[in-house]
């Protein structure tokens, strides 16, 4: 903050600035806002704002703007030290006192902002710098009037809310101390207010205009309830871990349940009265009932054992079940409250503690065995209580109530369906299941069925028979009786049972003969084209997907036919249900391409039509997901449809501008199609080229979302290309540009580099080798181990692809890599891989290898230990340093091809006229003979086949199906095989090559060689004679 502080004399100017900031004149307004922004960084600014807020005679708008700046200033500057732009300790002390004077705001919005400011300060300063916080607030409550008292409860609410979110152990301990101070006064005041509300609410609801005092009491009651709940949830350690009941829960929980029952009764009486008045008091009553139900659910989750032993467990469970089973029929049921009741029951059923789940119910410590025994005992007690509660057939009654009352489509649902079928279909996927009454009911039903499959499943099967008899297949249009939105109630009841059977499919597999059900009901329901049968058509289609694992192979064609027929229906909710179920059938483990082939063409045709007709993103994504899945599953069999698919994709791409998720689906479709086309992939280049140019460009606006899939598509195109394609290679500068910006996509880019080298060969390297080497130089040593292991095969491949010219071009990268090796900057695995690059260089051109070392010795003098410190022959020190490192890391090389390469390179090293190399003959021969034994010493010529694994990157993440499939593409497989045929490593025989190079070494060194050779250890000599064939 600025050194010049603001003081009392600056308050008038600041006040005028705040008023000007509210001016209608935009020029003056912007000037004032700029001035305020500058003043914010000066000491005293926050205190001046506090004075303006406290002056109630000033302009209301200016005071409101002041309080917003006041809150923001506290948020931004309170935590910082004074020297870092924070508020000074002296000003903080003043502001803590000033906050108390600002409590009694008449305006409710002002009061909320002041309470928030209190909470922000308390989070930072309590208890170290503001230990008297709660005593100060209590004093304001006792010494002030009724307004101050109400505002103190609001402040306490926000302070407790803020402090409860601090999860460090010391913070939790501090909050436990707060709970000790506040629990008793909070609970007793809440009980008093509860009694007053229950006495006065019935009359107050009838005459809300005369019940202002009661509304104020209700407001305090709600604040007390929220605070009390936080004290209980966060002021005690969870008894699910401590396994010790909390007495306070035993006090509060019964009071919660009794209050909930009483307030709910008051509400029901009020709602049932004709001509009732909607009032603030009635709205607060709704909030109270919801909050109490939520509190009980929270207590079961946080303190399950205290709830079980607190005297309210069964009472609350009985009340919640009663609301579900016997809630009064109403055109507008209290859905939010019913959802709370369902969530409470679900919380009890799924509680890990009541199931005796040790992994999540207690903390393992030294007394773990004792805790496990205690938990087992408690879980047995909970099971006894729950079995007694459910044992009277209540679980079955609850399931039937859920199906009969909550799962059927309502008139409102049918209206929404009619107004917008797409939105109706997608609504179930929006938000959490806890946000919708039907989703809550479905989840609770599934939990009840899972909890007691043997008891509930037969009841559901009987219900299915009853509803099916009441509404046989094909009779929807002729059903008599009540209709809801032109749909017979019997149809909706049957649809609800179908919904339940879909939700509980997994647990009902052993109770329903799905084949018989499919033949006698589901297929016929799907074939009923009457308007009245539409809900059944849709639900029957969904059931095929939910029961896919039970669909016999003999019935799959009929299922495909029915679903494809529904995909042609004009109603979006129906055809989207068919799309989703068809996707489930095709994704199923037992899917076979043969039976589906006759349906592939109509399915793709219909899906293309749906893509063209819909503008809803979620619909397009679901349709395209199935579209791509069919392409993937059919693989090569999709070729007959490739032309039509390629005609569709450009239009979808254009329509999806700004919708990256849909464009990604287009890229995925092309990836899979290219793999299917294989050598015929050039037929797609008309569509592919503009898309690749757009997606791989580092400057395209949607780079963040499209680049990864664009790079994968490019890689797949390169791998499948049957011959050199100039435009595919001309995109290479995009790799360099993207790697310049970030190494996030180094896996894909390194694979693209290799594929470009394989496809383009000498022409590609002539055009792009300089840029490629420059990029590699920038990356070497600046990426993690995985990145280094991806770059090294690229360097090796360059040397192998163009051995005559690449050593000179690659000198900068080779020098950089050599420096990294000798300074020991990388892991053993990287060092072993990097040694392989120099082994390749030495084997293919010993002159280039030695020249590289001579250049390095000149440039590394003084940078690498022991280099440039003697007058040895040029390159001698570097040669020996590299040789020692090489020999030390030789056994880190695991690949058979790479080990043979290293061994052949060591053979070549013997011909270098260096006494130092001769003195290392024992180690060199030892490594060579060990590899000889692996590849030739087993008397089985040809048993070890050398693949081209050395030219491939380390195992890449091929979790993407299209990318994994492209690894075996004919085009790149052929090119790698051709490179392998030219590889000297494959054709040289190690024993013969060793014999030749030993002879050359002897000719070079003469008697010195004989002397060293004669001193070889016996075991090494035996191995060497075996390799040379002298012992046979």
CSV table of C-alpha atoms in Angstrom, one decimal, residues 26 29 69 211 240 279 407 460 474 563 577 637 639 649 674 835 987:
chain,number,residue,atom,x,y,z
A,26,UNK,CA,-20.2,7.2,-18.0
A,29,UNK,CA,-18.3,7.2,-13.5
A,69,UNK,CA,-15.5,-1.8,-1.4
A,211,UNK,CA,-47.4,-11.5,12.6
A,240,UNK,CA,-18.0,-43.0,12.6
A,279,UNK,CA,-47.1,-15.2,2.9
A,407,UNK,CA,-41.9,-43.1,-11.0
A,460,UNK,CA,-41.6,-56.4,-8.2
A,474,UNK,CA,-50.9,-53.4,-28.2
A,563,UNK,CA,-34.4,-50.1,-32.2
A,577,UNK,CA,-33.7,-43.6,-26.2
A,637,UNK,CA,-16.3,-53.9,-42.8
A,639,UNK,CA,-15.4,-49.6,-46.0
A,649,UNK,CA,-18.4,-35.1,-42.0
A,674,UNK,CA,-8.7,-44.1,-41.6
A,835,UNK,CA,24.5,-44.6,-25.5
A,987,UNK,CA,22.6,-58.8,-41.1
